[in-house]
Coordinates of C-alpha atoms and ligand atoms in Angstrom, one line a residue:
M1 CA 27.6 -3.3 6.7
S2 CA 28.4 0.3 7.6
P3 CA 27.5 0.6 11.3
N4 CA 25.8 3.9 10.4
A5 CA 23.6 2.6 7.7
A6 CA 20.6 1.7 9.8
Q7 CA 20.9 4.9 11.8
L8 CA 20.9 6.8 8.5
L9 CA 17.8 5.0 7.4
A10 CA 16.0 5.7 10.7
R11 CA 17.0 9.4 10.5
R12 CA 15.7 9.7 6.9
L13 CA 12.4 8.0 7.9
D14 CA 12.1 10.6 10.7
E15 CA 12.9 13.4 8.3
L16 CA 10.4 12.3 5.7
A17 CA 7.7 12.0 8.5
L18 CA 8.0 15.8 8.9
V19 CA 6.6 16.2 5.4
T20 CA 2.9 16.3 5.8
D21 CA -0.3 17.9 4.7
E22 CA -1.7 18.2 8.2
P23 CA 0.1 19.9 11.1
A24 CA 1.3 17.7 13.9
R25 CA 0.5 14.4 12.2
I26 CA 1.7 12.5 9.2
T27 CA -0.7 12.7 6.3
R28 CA 0.3 12.6 2.6
T29 CA -2.3 11.9 0.0
F30 CA -2.2 11.4 -3.8
L31 CA -0.7 14.5 -5.6
S32 CA -1.0 16.7 -2.5
P33 CA 1.5 19.5 -1.7
A34 CA 3.2 17.2 0.8
M35 CA 3.6 14.5 -1.8
H36 CA 5.4 16.9 -4.1
R37 CA 7.7 17.9 -1.2
A38 CA 8.3 14.2 -0.3
N39 CA 9.2 13.4 -3.9
A40 CA 11.7 16.2 -3.9
L41 CA 13.3 15.1 -0.6
V42 CA 13.6 11.5 -1.6
A43 CA 14.9 12.4 -5.1
G44 CA 17.7 14.2 -3.4
W45 CA 18.7 11.1 -1.5
M46 CA 18.4 9.0 -4.7
N47 CA 20.7 11.5 -6.5
E48 CA 23.3 11.2 -3.8
V49 CA 23.8 7.5 -4.7
G50 CA 23.8 8.2 -8.4
L51 CA 20.2 7.4 -9.3
K52 CA 18.8 9.5 -12.1
T53 CA 15.3 10.6 -11.0
R54 CA 12.1 11.6 -12.7
I55 CA 8.4 11.9 -11.9
D56 CA 6.0 10.1 -14.2
S57 CA 2.6 11.3 -15.3
V58 CA 0.8 9.8 -12.2
G59 CA 3.2 11.4 -9.7
N60 CA 5.5 8.4 -9.1
L61 CA 9.1 9.1 -8.1
I62 CA 11.4 6.9 -10.2
G63 CA 15.2 6.7 -9.5
R64 CA 17.2 4.7 -12.0
L65 CA 20.7 3.3 -11.6
E66 CA 22.2 1.8 -14.8
A67 CA 24.0 -1.5 -14.6
S68 CA 27.6 -0.8 -13.6
S69 CA 29.4 -4.1 -13.9
P70 CA 31.9 -4.0 -16.8
R71 CA 30.4 -7.4 -17.8
A72 CA 26.9 -5.9 -18.2
L73 CA 25.2 -6.5 -21.5
A74 CA 24.3 -3.7 -23.8
K75 CA 20.7 -4.0 -22.7
P76 CA 20.7 -5.3 -19.1
K77 CA 17.5 -6.2 -17.4
T78 CA 16.1 -4.1 -14.6
L79 CA 15.3 -5.0 -11.0
L80 CA 12.5 -2.9 -9.4
L81 CA 12.6 -2.1 -5.7
G82 CA 10.0 0.1 -4.0
S83 CA 6.8 0.9 -2.1
H84 CA 4.6 4.0 -1.7
L85 CA 5.3 7.5 -0.3
D86 CA 1.6 8.3 0.4
T87 CA 0.1 7.6 3.8
V88 CA -3.1 7.1 5.6
R89 CA -4.3 10.0 7.8
D90 CA -2.3 10.3 11.1
A91 CA 0.0 7.6 9.8
G92 CA 3.2 6.0 11.1
R93 CA 6.7 6.6 9.6
F94 CA 7.3 3.2 8.1
D95 CA 4.3 2.0 6.1
G96 CA 5.5 2.7 2.5
P97 CA 8.6 4.9 3.0
L98 CA 10.6 2.0 4.4
G99 CA 10.4 0.2 1.1
V100 CA 11.6 3.3 -0.8
L101 CA 14.3 4.5 1.5
L102 CA 15.8 1.1 2.5
P103 CA 16.9 0.3 -1.1
I104 CA 18.6 3.7 -1.4
V105 CA 20.7 3.0 1.7
A106 CA 21.3 -0.6 0.5
L107 CA 22.6 0.7 -2.9
A108 CA 24.9 3.1 -1.1
E109 CA 26.3 0.2 0.9
L110 CA 27.0 -1.7 -2.3
R111 CA 28.8 1.3 -3.7
R112 CA 30.8 1.6 -0.5
R113 CA 31.8 -2.0 -0.9
G114 CA 32.7 -1.4 -4.5
I115 CA 30.2 -4.0 -5.8
A116 CA 28.9 -3.3 -9.3
L117 CA 25.6 -4.8 -10.4
P118 CA 25.2 -6.4 -13.8
F119 CA 21.5 -5.3 -13.9
A120 CA 19.9 -1.9 -13.8
V121 CA 17.9 -0.9 -10.7
E122 CA 14.8 1.3 -10.4
V123 CA 13.8 2.5 -7.0
L124 CA 10.1 3.4 -7.0
G125 CA 8.3 5.7 -4.7
F126 CA 4.7 5.2 -5.7
S127 CA 2.4 8.2 -5.5
E128 CA -0.7 6.3 -4.2
E129 CA -1.2 3.0 -2.4
E130 CA -3.5 3.8 0.5
G131 CA -6.7 4.8 -1.3
V132 CA -7.3 7.6 1.1
R133 CA -8.1 10.4 -1.3
F134 CA -10.2 8.5 -3.8
S135 CA -11.2 5.4 -1.9
S136 CA -9.4 3.4 -4.6
A137 CA -5.9 2.2 -3.9
Y138 CA -2.8 1.5 -6.1
L139 CA -3.2 4.5 -8.5
G140 CA 0.6 4.8 -8.5
S141 CA 1.6 1.3 -9.3
K142 CA -1.3 0.9 -11.7
G143 CA 0.0 3.9 -13.6
Y144 CA 3.6 2.6 -13.6
S145 CA 2.6 -0.9 -14.8
G146 CA 0.2 0.3 -17.4
Q147 CA -2.9 -1.0 -15.6
L148 CA -4.7 2.4 -15.0
R149 CA -8.0 2.3 -16.8
A150 CA -10.5 5.0 -17.7
S151 CA -12.8 3.6 -14.9
D152 CA -10.1 4.4 -12.3
L153 CA -10.1 8.1 -13.4
K154 CA -13.8 8.6 -12.5
H155 CA -13.5 8.3 -8.7
R156 CA -14.0 11.6 -6.9
D157 CA -12.4 13.0 -3.8
A158 CA -14.1 14.9 -0.9
K159 CA -14.0 18.1 -2.9
N160 CA -15.7 16.3 -5.9
L161 CA -12.5 16.5 -8.0
S162 CA -12.1 13.3 -10.1
V163 CA -8.8 11.4 -10.5
R164 CA -8.7 12.6 -14.1
E165 CA -9.0 16.2 -13.0
A166 CA -6.3 15.7 -10.3
L167 CA -4.0 14.1 -12.8
A168 CA -4.5 16.9 -15.3
T169 CA -2.8 19.2 -12.9
N170 CA 0.2 16.9 -12.7
A171 CA 0.6 16.0 -16.4
K172 CA -0.9 18.1 -19.2
P173 CA -2.5 16.6 -21.2
F174 CA -2.9 13.4 -19.2
A175 CA -3.0 10.2 -21.1
L176 CA -3.4 6.7 -19.7
P177 CA 0.3 5.5 -19.3
K178 CA 1.7 2.5 -21.0
P179 CA 3.8 0.0 -18.8
A180 CA 7.1 1.5 -17.9
H181 CA 8.9 -1.7 -19.0
R182 CA 8.4 -4.8 -21.1
Q183 CA 8.0 -7.8 -18.9
S184 CA 10.9 -9.5 -20.6
N185 CA 13.2 -6.7 -19.6
L186 CA 12.5 -7.1 -15.9
L187 CA 14.0 -9.3 -13.2
G188 CA 11.2 -8.7 -10.7
Y189 CA 9.9 -6.3 -8.1
I190 CA 11.0 -6.5 -4.4
E191 CA 9.1 -4.6 -1.7
V192 CA 10.4 -4.2 1.8
H193 CA 7.5 -3.3 4.2
I194 CA 6.8 -3.4 7.9
E195 CA 4.7 -6.4 8.8
Q196 CA 1.8 -4.5 10.2
G197 CA 0.9 -7.5 12.3
P198 CA 2.2 -9.3 15.4
V199 CA 3.6 -12.6 14.0
L200 CA 7.3 -11.7 13.7
E201 CA 7.3 -10.2 17.1
N202 CA 5.7 -13.3 18.5
E203 CA 8.3 -15.5 16.8
K204 CA 11.1 -13.2 18.0
L205 CA 12.3 -12.6 14.4
A206 CA 13.4 -9.3 12.9
V207 CA 12.3 -10.1 9.4
G208 CA 10.3 -12.7 7.4
V209 CA 9.4 -13.3 3.8
V210 CA 5.9 -13.1 2.3
S211 CA 4.3 -16.1 0.6
A212 CA 1.1 -14.4 -0.6
I213 CA -1.0 -11.3 -0.2
A214 CA -4.7 -11.6 0.7
G215 CA -7.4 -10.5 -1.8
Q216 CA -9.3 -7.3 -1.1
T217 CA -12.6 -5.7 -2.0
R218 CA -13.4 -2.1 -1.2
G219 CA -16.5 -0.1 -1.9
R220 CA -19.2 2.3 -0.7
L221 CA -22.6 1.1 0.5
T222 CA -25.3 3.8 0.6
F223 CA -28.5 3.5 2.5
R224 CA -31.2 6.0 1.7
G225 CA -34.2 6.6 3.8
K226 CA -35.9 9.9 4.6
A227 CA -34.7 12.8 6.6
G228 CA -37.1 14.4 9.0
H229 CA -37.7 16.2 12.3
A230 CA -36.0 14.4 15.3
G231 CA -38.6 15.8 17.7
T232 CA -41.8 15.2 15.9
T233 CA -41.5 12.1 13.8
P234 CA -42.7 9.1 15.7
M235 CA -40.2 6.2 15.9
A236 CA -42.4 3.8 14.1
L237 CA -42.7 6.1 11.1
R238 CA -39.0 6.8 10.6
R239 CA -36.8 5.6 7.7
D240 CA -33.5 6.2 9.4
A241 CA -30.6 5.4 7.1
L242 CA -28.0 5.5 10.0
A243 CA -29.9 2.9 12.1
G244 CA -29.8 0.6 9.1
A245 CA -26.1 1.2 8.4
A246 CA -25.4 0.5 12.1
E247 CA -27.0 -2.9 11.8
L248 CA -24.8 -3.7 8.8
V249 CA -21.6 -2.5 10.6
L250 CA -22.3 -5.0 13.4
F251 CA -23.3 -7.8 11.0
A252 CA -20.0 -7.3 9.2
E253 CA -18.1 -7.6 12.4
S254 CA -19.9 -10.7 13.6
L255 CA -19.6 -12.4 10.2
A256 CA -15.8 -11.8 10.2
R257 CA -15.5 -12.9 13.8
K258 CA -17.3 -16.2 13.0
T259 CA -15.3 -17.0 9.9
P260 CA -11.6 -16.3 10.4
P261 CA -9.3 -15.4 8.6
L262 CA -12.0 -13.1 7.0
V263 CA -11.6 -9.5 8.0
A264 CA -14.3 -6.9 7.3
T265 CA -14.0 -3.2 8.2
V266 CA -16.3 -0.2 8.0
G267 CA -13.8 2.7 8.2
T268 CA -15.8 5.7 7.2
L269 CA -19.5 6.8 7.6
T270 CA -20.9 9.8 5.9
V271 CA -24.2 10.9 7.5
S272 CA -26.5 13.3 5.7
P273 CA -27.8 15.8 6.2
G274 CA -25.8 15.5 9.5
A275 CA -27.5 17.5 12.3
P276 CA -28.4 16.4 15.8
N277 CA -32.1 17.2 15.3
V278 CA -32.5 15.6 11.9
I279 CA -33.2 11.9 11.2
P280 CA -30.3 10.7 9.0
G281 CA -31.7 10.5 5.4
E282 CA -28.7 9.0 3.7
V283 CA -25.6 7.2 4.9
T284 CA -22.6 6.1 2.9
L285 CA -20.2 3.7 4.5
S286 CA -16.9 2.3 3.3
L287 CA -16.6 -1.5 3.4
D288 CA -13.2 -3.3 3.2
V289 CA -13.3 -7.1 3.0
R290 CA -10.2 -9.3 2.8
H291 CA -9.4 -13.0 2.8
P292 CA -6.4 -15.1 1.6
R293 CA -8.9 -17.2 -0.5
D294 CA -10.8 -15.4 -3.2
A295 CA -13.8 -17.8 -3.1
A296 CA -14.2 -17.2 0.6
R297 CA -14.0 -13.4 0.1
R298 CA -16.7 -13.6 -2.6
T299 CA -19.0 -15.7 -0.4
A300 CA -18.6 -13.2 2.5
L301 CA -19.4 -10.3 0.1
A302 CA -22.5 -12.1 -1.1
R303 CA -23.7 -12.6 2.5
L304 CA -23.0 -8.9 3.4
F305 CA -25.0 -7.7 0.3
A306 CA -27.9 -10.1 1.1
H307 CA -28.0 -8.8 4.7
A308 CA -27.8 -5.2 3.6
K309 CA -30.8 -5.8 1.3
K310 CA -32.7 -7.5 4.2
I311 CA -32.0 -4.5 6.5
A312 CA -33.1 -2.1 3.8
S313 CA -36.3 -3.9 3.1
A314 CA -37.2 -4.2 6.8
R315 CA -36.6 -0.4 7.3
Q316 CA -38.0 0.8 4.0
L317 CA -34.6 2.0 2.8
T318 CA -32.8 1.6 -0.5
C319 CA -29.3 0.3 -0.6
D320 CA -26.7 0.6 -3.4
W321 CA -23.2 -0.8 -3.6
Q322 CA -20.4 0.9 -5.6
A323 CA -17.2 -1.1 -5.8
T324 CA -14.0 1.0 -5.8
Q325 CA -11.4 -1.8 -5.6
D326 CA -11.3 -5.5 -6.2
N327 CA -8.0 -7.4 -6.1
G328 CA -7.6 -11.2 -6.0
A329 CA -5.1 -12.8 -3.7
V330 CA -1.6 -12.8 -5.1
A331 CA 1.1 -15.4 -4.7
C332 CA 4.7 -14.2 -4.5
S333 CA 7.2 -15.5 -6.9
A334 CA 8.6 -18.9 -5.7
P335 CA 12.1 -18.4 -7.1
L336 CA 12.5 -14.8 -5.9
T337 CA 11.1 -15.6 -2.5
A338 CA 13.4 -18.7 -2.2
L339 CA 16.4 -16.4 -2.9
L340 CA 15.2 -13.8 -0.4
A341 CA 14.7 -16.6 2.2
Q342 CA 18.3 -17.7 1.6
S343 CA 19.4 -14.1 2.4
V344 CA 17.2 -14.0 5.5
R345 CA 18.7 -17.3 6.7
A346 CA 22.2 -16.0 6.0
V347 CA 21.5 -13.0 8.3
Q348 CA 19.2 -14.2 11.1
S349 CA 19.4 -18.0 10.7
R350 CA 15.6 -18.7 10.5
S351 CA 13.3 -17.6 7.7
L352 CA 9.5 -17.6 8.3
A353 CA 7.0 -17.2 5.5
L354 CA 3.9 -15.1 6.2
V355 CA 0.6 -14.3 4.4
S356 CA 0.0 -10.5 4.2
G357 CA -3.4 -9.3 5.2
A358 CA -2.5 -5.8 4.2
G359 CA -2.5 -4.8 0.5
H360 CA 0.7 -3.7 -1.1
D361 CA 2.0 -2.3 -4.4
A362 CA 3.3 -5.8 -5.0
V363 CA -0.3 -6.9 -5.7
V364 CA -0.5 -4.6 -8.8
M365 CA 3.2 -5.1 -9.8
S366 CA 2.6 -8.9 -9.9
A367 CA 0.8 -8.4 -13.2
L368 CA 4.0 -6.9 -14.7
T369 CA 6.7 -9.0 -13.2
P370 CA 7.4 -11.6 -10.5
V371 CA 7.2 -10.1 -7.0
A372 CA 8.7 -10.9 -3.6
M373 CA 8.4 -9.1 -0.2
L374 CA 10.4 -8.8 2.9
F375 CA 8.5 -8.0 6.1
V376 CA 10.2 -6.2 9.0
R377 CA 8.9 -6.7 12.6
C378 CA 6.9 -3.8 14.0
R379 CA 6.3 -3.1 17.6
D380 CA 3.1 -4.5 19.0
G381 CA 2.1 -5.4 15.4
L382 CA 0.8 -1.8 15.2
S383 CA 0.4 0.0 11.9
H384 CA -1.8 2.8 10.4
H385 CA -1.1 4.5 13.7
P386 CA 1.5 7.2 14.7
D387 CA 3.1 4.8 17.1
E388 CA 4.1 2.4 14.3
F389 CA 7.8 1.5 15.0
A390 CA 10.5 -0.7 13.7
S391 CA 13.7 -0.6 15.7
P392 CA 17.1 0.5 14.2
R393 CA 18.4 -3.0 15.1
D394 CA 15.7 -4.6 12.9
L395 CA 16.3 -2.0 10.1
D396 CA 19.9 -3.2 10.2
V397 CA 18.9 -6.8 9.7
A398 CA 16.6 -5.8 6.8
L399 CA 19.4 -3.8 5.2
R400 CA 21.8 -6.7 5.5
V401 CA 19.2 -9.0 3.9
A402 CA 18.6 -6.6 1.1
V403 CA 22.4 -6.2 0.4
D404 CA 22.9 -10.0 0.5
F405 CA 19.9 -10.5 -1.8
L406 CA 21.2 -8.0 -4.3
E407 CA 24.6 -9.8 -4.3
R408 CA 23.0 -13.2 -4.8
L409 CA 20.8 -11.9 -7.6
A410 CA 23.9 -10.4 -9.2
Q411 CA 25.6 -13.8 -9.1
Q412 CA 22.5 -15.5 -10.6
N413 CA 22.4 -12.9 -13.4
P414 CA 26.0 -12.5 -14.3
A415 CA 25.3 -10.5 -17.5
Ligands
GLV501 C1 -2.9 -0.7 2.8 O1 -2.2 -0.4 3.8 C2 -4.0 -1.6 3.1 O2 -3.8 -2.8 3.2 O3 -5.1 -1.1 3.3
MN502 MN1 -0.9 1.2 4.6
MN503 MN1 1.9 0.1 2.8

């Protein structure tokens, strides 16, 4: 491995982190000006290793390298490697970009070694995975894999612009995309990602493989009561939507604490009309519920909704649920993961399999092609935070694993 490869990767992650919609912190959301600049920057790095780049109708950056082995068939299969280039607000540098930039450096290393691949490779920088702008995640990978539906286009952002309207500014006229490939032409999808949890650090391992990704439901719960004067309305006569919402926030926390590995999060609250001297008349909260077993997630949701109704009826509120995302748990491909584990063992001797509590583009891509994921240790298990960090030493291990994996896959698919 070139001794500079991991340094180069770390430097590029730093450089991409400067591309942001908000000064002094990393924020890139679906189709934002920073996303366009990020696509241009990463496309330049893709071009340097010979990838032909394009942006599709949902804003995904796609870099394609044709099969280069002289033994390659007239129509070789394609391996997909990627992750997302959008971020949460005030994000770290690794969540998403690592899985886009690492394959580019790995392909450069193969070229340096003079290794020709008997299959084509597409490196994918998905335009939307975090669900920040529209509260609905995976718009990029859904578009690429032909799973975007008319219902996905109805979600609205904070400025009341719909997904459809946003997409019309990117591709005119916008039409729901077909899958970028036939399933039979694909070898699989591999995503490298920071772990976003503490397990690898605890086990003193630089990388690990993912066995499955937890299912996830997201949506908005709205409590409606009645706004009124904060000084004159007696406490007993109030219909305070925020007090009701607060009860639900605490119920969600206690339910998840009592039933691990369930996790439940209220990440946003919108209080209306929103003034210190007005009783909150309406509150919308985001709810994100995850569990590795789909039945357990559904049971938890049923309990949350039942409790929301109970709160509403006791406080004379109404309560509505609008789902924005619902993904079942996904098992990674056994053969691809076994091959990846062989590469992990070749580089760091032990391979540990982990379940991912975080969602990934691999969830959506699994409907198109078998998926496998490599996790990279992150400091203090911290993610969705500016201090998110994977060391250059661990990046080096991940790069070695990726190169070894590509070589093994090339041997398995000798054209
Ligand atoms: C994506 O990062 C998610 O799991 O929310
Ligand atoms: Mn994320
Ligand atoms: Mn991510």
